[in-house]
Amino acid sequence: MFKKFIAVIMCFVLVSPLFGCAEKKASSTEFAMNTVISLTVYGDKADEAINAAFDEIKRVEKLLSCHIENSEISKINKSAHIAPVDVSDETIAILKKALAFSEKTNGAFDITVKPLVDLWDITSENPAIPPKEQIETTLSLVGYENIIINGNAVSIAKEGMQIDLGGAAKGYCADKAVQVLKSFGIKNAILDLGGNIYAMGKNEQGKNWRIGLQDPSLKRGDHFAIEELSDKTAVTSGSYERYFEKEGKIYHHILDPKTGMPADGGLISVTVISDNSFEADMLSTAVFVMGEDEFKKIAQDFEFEKIITVDKYNNARTYTK
Ligand code: AMP
Ligand code: MG
């Protein structure tokens, strides 16, 4: 059930190391997956583990990024409409999960949204609202049903259709980085992939990690709630993240595959708390597109611990299973 709670503005520091800790600590920040990634890792092998985690993130980026020329997704985008493109088992597994997710969300989440993303080009220097006719033409190039997987071969039914895993890849990367850290015996760490958080174990004080949820209407770092997490992910999709403003209206980066417009499900922020960051990433994007009423009808089909939404009147609500 959705329980309304008052959005209290609170400001906490994410990592608050009050006491020294016996464990060795390594911290590093790098740019990858089109975002700033910060990892802080505790344990005897913290240094090796953090390097291996970044290597893993870059490996996955080379597989999945549609901005990297020779990634497997770019290869599909370039020629899968002409002939099937063979990709790795890993990419096939990711695509299958993403396509199944698209189906479960009735297309609210759709990895074939790339032609629309390119049309809107929200992050360009002078973004503009595309003409209606162009949005309509581009919409005919969006539809996850047109991705056909046969063994390891991927085909795209129509020329111009392309895949963009931007709504899922950071989550997948977070899960893979956690796996790598665990293989080095790491139990405690905090991973921040451009706001896509994974909190492993405990913080330096031996307590659950405190994750501040960004208040969409306030400056970065001003939080409206705190979630205390251990071995959980917190993934947020928000219209305040990437957008431009025209005549008082916000045009943001999460697009509705049904209308071709920035999604307007009545929400400005959706945070999913879960065990699985890949699924949480897809779910936060999907709930943002669908809005609460649509999501409530199908919520039982999804894995999550808690969803926190903020609507356009700045009311926050939580939904638990
Ligand atoms: P997120 O910030 O995780 O909600 O993902 C937003 C990113 O996912 C955008 O920058 C696009 O690359 C892509 N995207 C936009 N709209 C959709 C959608 N409806 N379904 C799947 N991916 C989308
Ligand atoms: Mg997402």
Coordinates of C-alpha atoms and ligand atoms in Angstrom, one line a residue:
M1 CA 0.0 0.0 0.0
F2 CA 1.2 3.5 -0.7
K3 CA 1.7 5.4 2.5
K4 CA 2.0 9.1 2.3
F5 CA 4.7 10.7 4.4
I6 CA 5.6 14.3 4.6
A7 CA 8.7 15.2 2.7
V8 CA 11.0 16.4 5.4
I9 CA 14.1 18.1 4.1
M10 CA 17.1 16.5 5.7
C11 CA 20.7 16.7 4.8
F12 CA 23.1 14.0 5.8
V13 CA 26.5 13.1 4.6
L14 CA 26.5 9.8 2.8
V15 CA 29.7 8.4 4.4
S16 CA 30.3 9.7 7.9
P17 CA 33.5 8.1 9.2
L18 CA 33.4 9.2 12.8
F19 CA 35.6 6.4 14.1
G20 CA 38.6 4.9 12.7
C21 CA 38.3 1.4 11.5
A22 CA 40.7 -1.5 11.6
E23 CA 39.9 -2.5 8.0
K24 CA 42.0 -1.2 5.2
K25 CA 40.1 1.3 3.0
A26 CA 40.4 2.3 -0.7
S27 CA 38.5 5.0 -2.5
S28 CA 38.5 5.9 -6.1
T29 CA 36.5 8.0 -8.5
E30 CA 36.5 7.5 -12.3
F31 CA 34.4 8.5 -15.3
A32 CA 32.8 5.5 -17.0
M33 CA 29.3 4.4 -18.3
N34 CA 28.8 8.1 -19.2
T35 CA 28.8 9.0 -15.5
V36 CA 31.0 9.6 -12.4
I37 CA 31.6 6.4 -10.5
S38 CA 32.9 6.4 -7.0
L39 CA 33.8 3.3 -5.1
T40 CA 34.9 3.0 -1.4
V41 CA 36.0 -0.4 -0.4
Y42 CA 37.0 -1.9 3.0
G43 CA 39.1 -5.1 3.5
D44 CA 42.6 -6.5 3.4
K45 CA 42.5 -6.6 -0.4
A46 CA 40.8 -3.2 -0.8
D47 CA 43.3 -1.9 -3.3
E48 CA 43.3 -4.9 -5.6
A49 CA 39.6 -5.3 -5.3
I50 CA 38.8 -1.7 -6.2
N51 CA 41.0 -1.9 -9.3
A52 CA 39.4 -5.1 -10.3
A53 CA 35.9 -3.6 -9.8
F54 CA 36.8 -0.7 -12.1
D55 CA 38.2 -3.1 -14.7
E56 CA 34.9 -5.0 -14.6
I57 CA 32.9 -1.8 -15.0
K58 CA 35.0 -0.9 -18.1
R59 CA 34.7 -4.4 -19.5
V60 CA 30.9 -4.2 -19.2
E61 CA 30.9 -0.7 -20.7
K62 CA 32.7 -2.1 -23.7
L63 CA 30.0 -4.7 -24.1
L64 CA 26.9 -2.6 -23.6
S65 CA 27.5 1.1 -24.3
C66 CA 25.9 2.4 -27.5
H67 CA 28.3 5.3 -27.3
I68 CA 31.4 3.1 -27.8
E69 CA 32.1 2.4 -31.5
N70 CA 32.8 -1.3 -31.3
S71 CA 30.7 -2.4 -28.3
E72 CA 28.5 -5.4 -28.9
I73 CA 25.4 -3.2 -28.8
S74 CA 27.0 -0.8 -31.3
K75 CA 27.6 -3.8 -33.6
I76 CA 24.0 -4.8 -33.4
N77 CA 22.9 -1.2 -34.0
K78 CA 25.1 -0.9 -37.0
S79 CA 24.0 -4.0 -38.9
A80 CA 21.5 -6.3 -37.2
H81 CA 18.8 -5.0 -39.6
I82 CA 20.8 -6.4 -42.6
A83 CA 22.0 -9.7 -41.1
P84 CA 22.0 -11.3 -37.6
V85 CA 24.9 -10.2 -35.4
D86 CA 26.6 -12.7 -33.1
V87 CA 27.3 -11.5 -29.6
S88 CA 28.5 -13.0 -26.3
D89 CA 26.4 -15.2 -24.0
E90 CA 26.5 -12.3 -21.5
T91 CA 25.0 -9.8 -23.9
I92 CA 22.4 -12.3 -24.9
A93 CA 21.4 -12.9 -21.3
I94 CA 21.2 -9.1 -20.6
L95 CA 19.1 -8.5 -23.8
K96 CA 16.7 -11.4 -22.9
K97 CA 16.2 -10.0 -19.4
A98 CA 15.7 -6.5 -20.7
L99 CA 13.2 -7.6 -23.4
A100 CA 11.3 -9.7 -20.8
F101 CA 11.2 -6.7 -18.6
S102 CA 9.8 -4.6 -21.5
E103 CA 7.0 -7.1 -21.9
K104 CA 6.2 -7.1 -18.2
T105 CA 6.0 -3.3 -18.2
N106 CA 3.8 -3.3 -21.3
G107 CA 6.6 -1.4 -23.1
A108 CA 7.0 1.4 -20.6
F109 CA 10.6 0.2 -20.4
D110 CA 11.9 -0.3 -23.9
I111 CA 15.5 -0.7 -24.9
T112 CA 14.7 0.2 -28.5
V113 CA 14.1 3.8 -27.4
K114 CA 17.5 5.0 -29.0
P115 CA 16.1 6.6 -32.1
L116 CA 13.9 8.8 -29.8
V117 CA 16.8 9.5 -27.5
D118 CA 18.9 10.6 -30.5
L119 CA 16.0 12.8 -31.8
W120 CA 15.5 14.6 -28.5
D121 CA 19.3 14.8 -27.9
I122 CA 18.6 16.2 -24.5
T123 CA 22.3 16.5 -23.5
S124 CA 23.3 18.4 -26.6
E125 CA 24.3 22.1 -26.3
N126 CA 21.1 23.5 -27.7
P127 CA 18.4 20.9 -27.2
A128 CA 15.0 21.6 -28.7
I129 CA 11.5 20.1 -29.0
P130 CA 11.5 18.1 -32.2
P131 CA 8.6 18.7 -34.7
K132 CA 5.5 16.5 -34.1
E133 CA 5.9 14.8 -37.5
Q134 CA 9.5 13.8 -36.7
I135 CA 8.4 12.4 -33.3
E136 CA 5.8 10.3 -35.1
T137 CA 8.1 9.0 -37.8
T138 CA 10.7 8.1 -35.1
L139 CA 8.1 6.3 -33.0
S140 CA 7.7 3.8 -35.8
L141 CA 11.3 2.8 -35.1
V142 CA 10.6 2.0 -31.4
G143 CA 9.3 -1.4 -30.4
Y144 CA 11.1 -4.1 -28.4
E145 CA 9.2 -6.9 -30.2
N146 CA 11.4 -6.1 -33.2
I147 CA 14.5 -7.5 -31.6
I148 CA 14.8 -11.1 -32.5
I149 CA 17.2 -13.4 -30.6
N150 CA 18.1 -16.8 -32.0
G151 CA 20.9 -18.5 -30.1
N152 CA 23.6 -15.9 -29.9
A153 CA 22.4 -14.1 -33.0
V154 CA 20.5 -10.8 -32.7
S155 CA 18.4 -9.4 -35.6
I156 CA 16.5 -6.1 -35.8
A157 CA 13.4 -6.2 -37.9
K158 CA 13.5 -2.6 -39.2
E159 CA 16.3 -0.3 -40.5
G160 CA 16.9 2.6 -38.2
M161 CA 15.8 0.7 -35.0
Q162 CA 18.5 0.7 -32.4
I163 CA 19.2 -0.4 -28.8
D164 CA 20.1 1.9 -25.9
L165 CA 20.7 0.2 -22.5
G166 CA 21.1 3.5 -20.7
G167 CA 18.2 2.7 -18.5
A168 CA 19.7 -0.6 -17.2
A169 CA 23.4 -0.7 -17.7
K170 CA 24.5 1.1 -14.6
G171 CA 22.5 -1.3 -12.5
Y172 CA 24.0 -4.3 -14.3
C173 CA 27.5 -2.8 -13.8
A174 CA 26.8 -2.3 -10.0
D175 CA 25.8 -6.0 -9.6
K176 CA 28.9 -7.2 -11.5
A177 CA 31.2 -4.9 -9.5
V178 CA 29.7 -6.2 -6.3
Q179 CA 30.4 -9.8 -7.5
V180 CA 34.0 -8.9 -8.2
L181 CA 34.5 -7.2 -4.8
K182 CA 33.1 -10.3 -3.1
S183 CA 35.6 -12.5 -5.0
F184 CA 38.3 -10.5 -3.2
G185 CA 36.6 -11.3 0.2
I186 CA 35.2 -7.7 0.5
K187 CA 32.2 -7.5 2.7
N188 CA 31.9 -3.7 3.3
A189 CA 31.8 -1.2 0.5
I190 CA 29.8 1.6 -1.0
L191 CA 29.4 1.9 -4.7
D192 CA 28.0 5.0 -6.4
L193 CA 27.5 4.7 -10.2
G194 CA 26.1 8.1 -11.0
G195 CA 23.6 8.0 -8.2
N196 CA 22.9 4.3 -8.7
I197 CA 24.0 3.1 -5.2
Y198 CA 25.0 -0.3 -3.9
A199 CA 25.6 -0.5 -0.2
M200 CA 27.6 -3.6 0.8
G201 CA 27.7 -4.7 4.4
K202 CA 28.2 -2.0 7.0
N203 CA 29.8 1.5 7.2
E204 CA 32.9 2.4 9.2
Q205 CA 30.8 2.6 12.4
G206 CA 29.6 -0.9 11.9
K207 CA 26.1 0.4 11.1
N208 CA 23.9 0.2 8.0
W209 CA 24.9 2.6 5.2
R210 CA 22.8 5.8 5.3
I211 CA 21.7 6.8 1.8
G212 CA 20.2 10.2 1.3
L213 CA 17.5 10.5 -1.4
Q214 CA 17.9 13.7 -3.4
D215 CA 15.1 16.2 -3.0
P216 CA 14.2 16.8 -6.7
S217 CA 13.2 20.5 -6.1
L218 CA 16.3 21.4 -4.1
K219 CA 20.0 21.7 -4.8
R220 CA 22.2 18.6 -5.2
G221 CA 22.9 17.0 -1.8
D222 CA 19.7 18.2 -0.2
H223 CA 17.8 15.0 0.8
F224 CA 14.1 14.4 1.6
A225 CA 14.7 11.1 3.2
I226 CA 17.3 8.7 4.4
E227 CA 17.4 5.0 3.7
E228 CA 19.5 2.7 5.9
L229 CA 20.8 -0.1 3.7
S230 CA 23.0 -3.2 4.0
D231 CA 23.6 -5.4 1.0
K232 CA 21.0 -3.5 -1.0
T233 CA 20.8 -1.2 -3.9
A234 CA 19.1 2.2 -4.3
V235 CA 18.4 3.3 -7.8
T236 CA 16.8 6.5 -8.7
S237 CA 15.2 7.8 -12.0
G238 CA 14.4 11.5 -12.0
S239 CA 13.3 14.2 -14.4
Y240 CA 15.7 16.6 -12.6
E241 CA 18.8 14.6 -13.7
R242 CA 19.1 15.5 -17.4
Y243 CA 16.7 18.0 -18.9
F244 CA 16.2 21.3 -20.6
E245 CA 13.6 24.0 -20.0
K246 CA 11.4 25.7 -22.6
E247 CA 8.7 28.2 -21.8
G248 CA 8.6 27.1 -18.2
K249 CA 8.3 23.4 -19.1
I250 CA 10.8 20.7 -18.3
Y251 CA 11.8 18.3 -21.1
H252 CA 13.8 15.4 -19.6
H253 CA 15.7 12.3 -20.6
I254 CA 13.2 9.5 -19.7
L255 CA 11.0 9.1 -22.8
D256 CA 7.6 7.5 -23.1
P257 CA 7.8 4.9 -25.9
K258 CA 4.1 5.3 -26.5
T259 CA 4.0 9.1 -27.1
G260 CA 7.6 9.9 -28.0
M261 CA 7.5 12.7 -25.4
P262 CA 9.4 12.9 -22.1
A263 CA 7.4 10.6 -19.8
D264 CA 4.7 12.3 -17.8
G265 CA 3.4 9.7 -15.4
G266 CA 3.0 12.4 -12.7
L267 CA 6.3 11.7 -11.0
I268 CA 9.5 13.6 -10.8
S269 CA 11.5 10.9 -8.9
V270 CA 11.4 7.2 -8.4
T271 CA 13.8 5.3 -6.1
V272 CA 13.8 1.5 -6.0
I273 CA 15.4 -0.3 -3.1
S274 CA 16.2 -3.9 -3.9
D275 CA 18.8 -6.7 -3.8
N276 CA 19.4 -6.6 -7.6
S277 CA 20.6 -3.4 -9.1
F278 CA 20.0 -4.4 -12.8
E279 CA 16.3 -5.0 -12.1
A280 CA 16.0 -2.0 -9.9
D281 CA 17.5 0.2 -12.6
M282 CA 15.0 -1.0 -15.2
L283 CA 12.2 -0.8 -12.6
S284 CA 12.9 2.8 -11.6
T285 CA 12.8 3.9 -15.3
A286 CA 9.6 1.9 -15.9
V287 CA 7.7 3.2 -12.9
F288 CA 8.7 6.7 -13.8
V289 CA 7.2 6.2 -17.3
M290 CA 4.1 4.4 -16.1
G291 CA 3.2 6.5 -13.1
E292 CA 1.9 5.1 -9.8
D293 CA -1.6 4.1 -10.9
E294 CA -0.4 1.9 -13.7
F295 CA 2.4 0.4 -11.7
K296 CA 0.1 -0.5 -8.8
K297 CA -1.8 -2.8 -11.1
I298 CA 1.3 -4.9 -11.9
A299 CA 3.5 -4.3 -8.9
Q300 CA 3.2 -7.9 -7.7
D301 CA 5.1 -9.1 -10.8
F302 CA 8.3 -7.3 -9.8
E303 CA 11.1 -8.0 -7.3
F304 CA 11.8 -5.0 -5.0
E305 CA 11.9 -4.2 -1.3
K306 CA 10.6 -0.6 -1.4
I307 CA 9.8 2.1 -3.9
I308 CA 9.8 5.7 -3.0
T309 CA 8.2 8.1 -5.4
V310 CA 8.0 11.9 -5.5
D311 CA 5.1 13.4 -7.5
K312 CA 5.1 16.7 -9.3
Y313 CA 3.5 18.4 -6.3
N314 CA 6.6 17.2 -4.3
N315 CA 4.6 14.6 -2.3
A316 CA 6.7 11.6 -1.4
R317 CA 5.1 8.1 -1.0
T318 CA 6.5 4.7 -0.2
Y319 CA 5.4 1.4 -1.6
T320 CA 6.4 -1.9 0.0
K321 CA 5.7 -5.4 -1.0
Ligands
AMP1 P1 17.4 6.0 -16.0 O1 18.1 7.3 -15.6 O2 17.9 4.8 -15.5 O3 15.9 6.1 -15.7 O4 17.6 5.8 -17.6 C1 17.3 6.8 -18.5 C2 18.1 6.5 -19.7 O5 17.5 5.3 -20.3 C3 17.9 7.6 -20.8 O6 19.0 8.5 -20.8 C4 17.9 6.8 -22.1 O7 19.2 6.4 -22.5 C5 17.2 5.5 -21.7 N1 15.7 5.6 -21.7 C6 14.9 6.7 -21.8 N2 13.6 6.3 -21.8 C7 13.6 5.0 -21.7 C8 12.5 4.0 -21.6 N3 11.2 4.4 -21.7 N4 12.9 2.7 -21.5 C9 14.2 2.3 -21.5 N5 15.2 3.2 -21.5 C10 14.9 4.5 -21.6
MG2 MG 17.1 3.0 -14.9

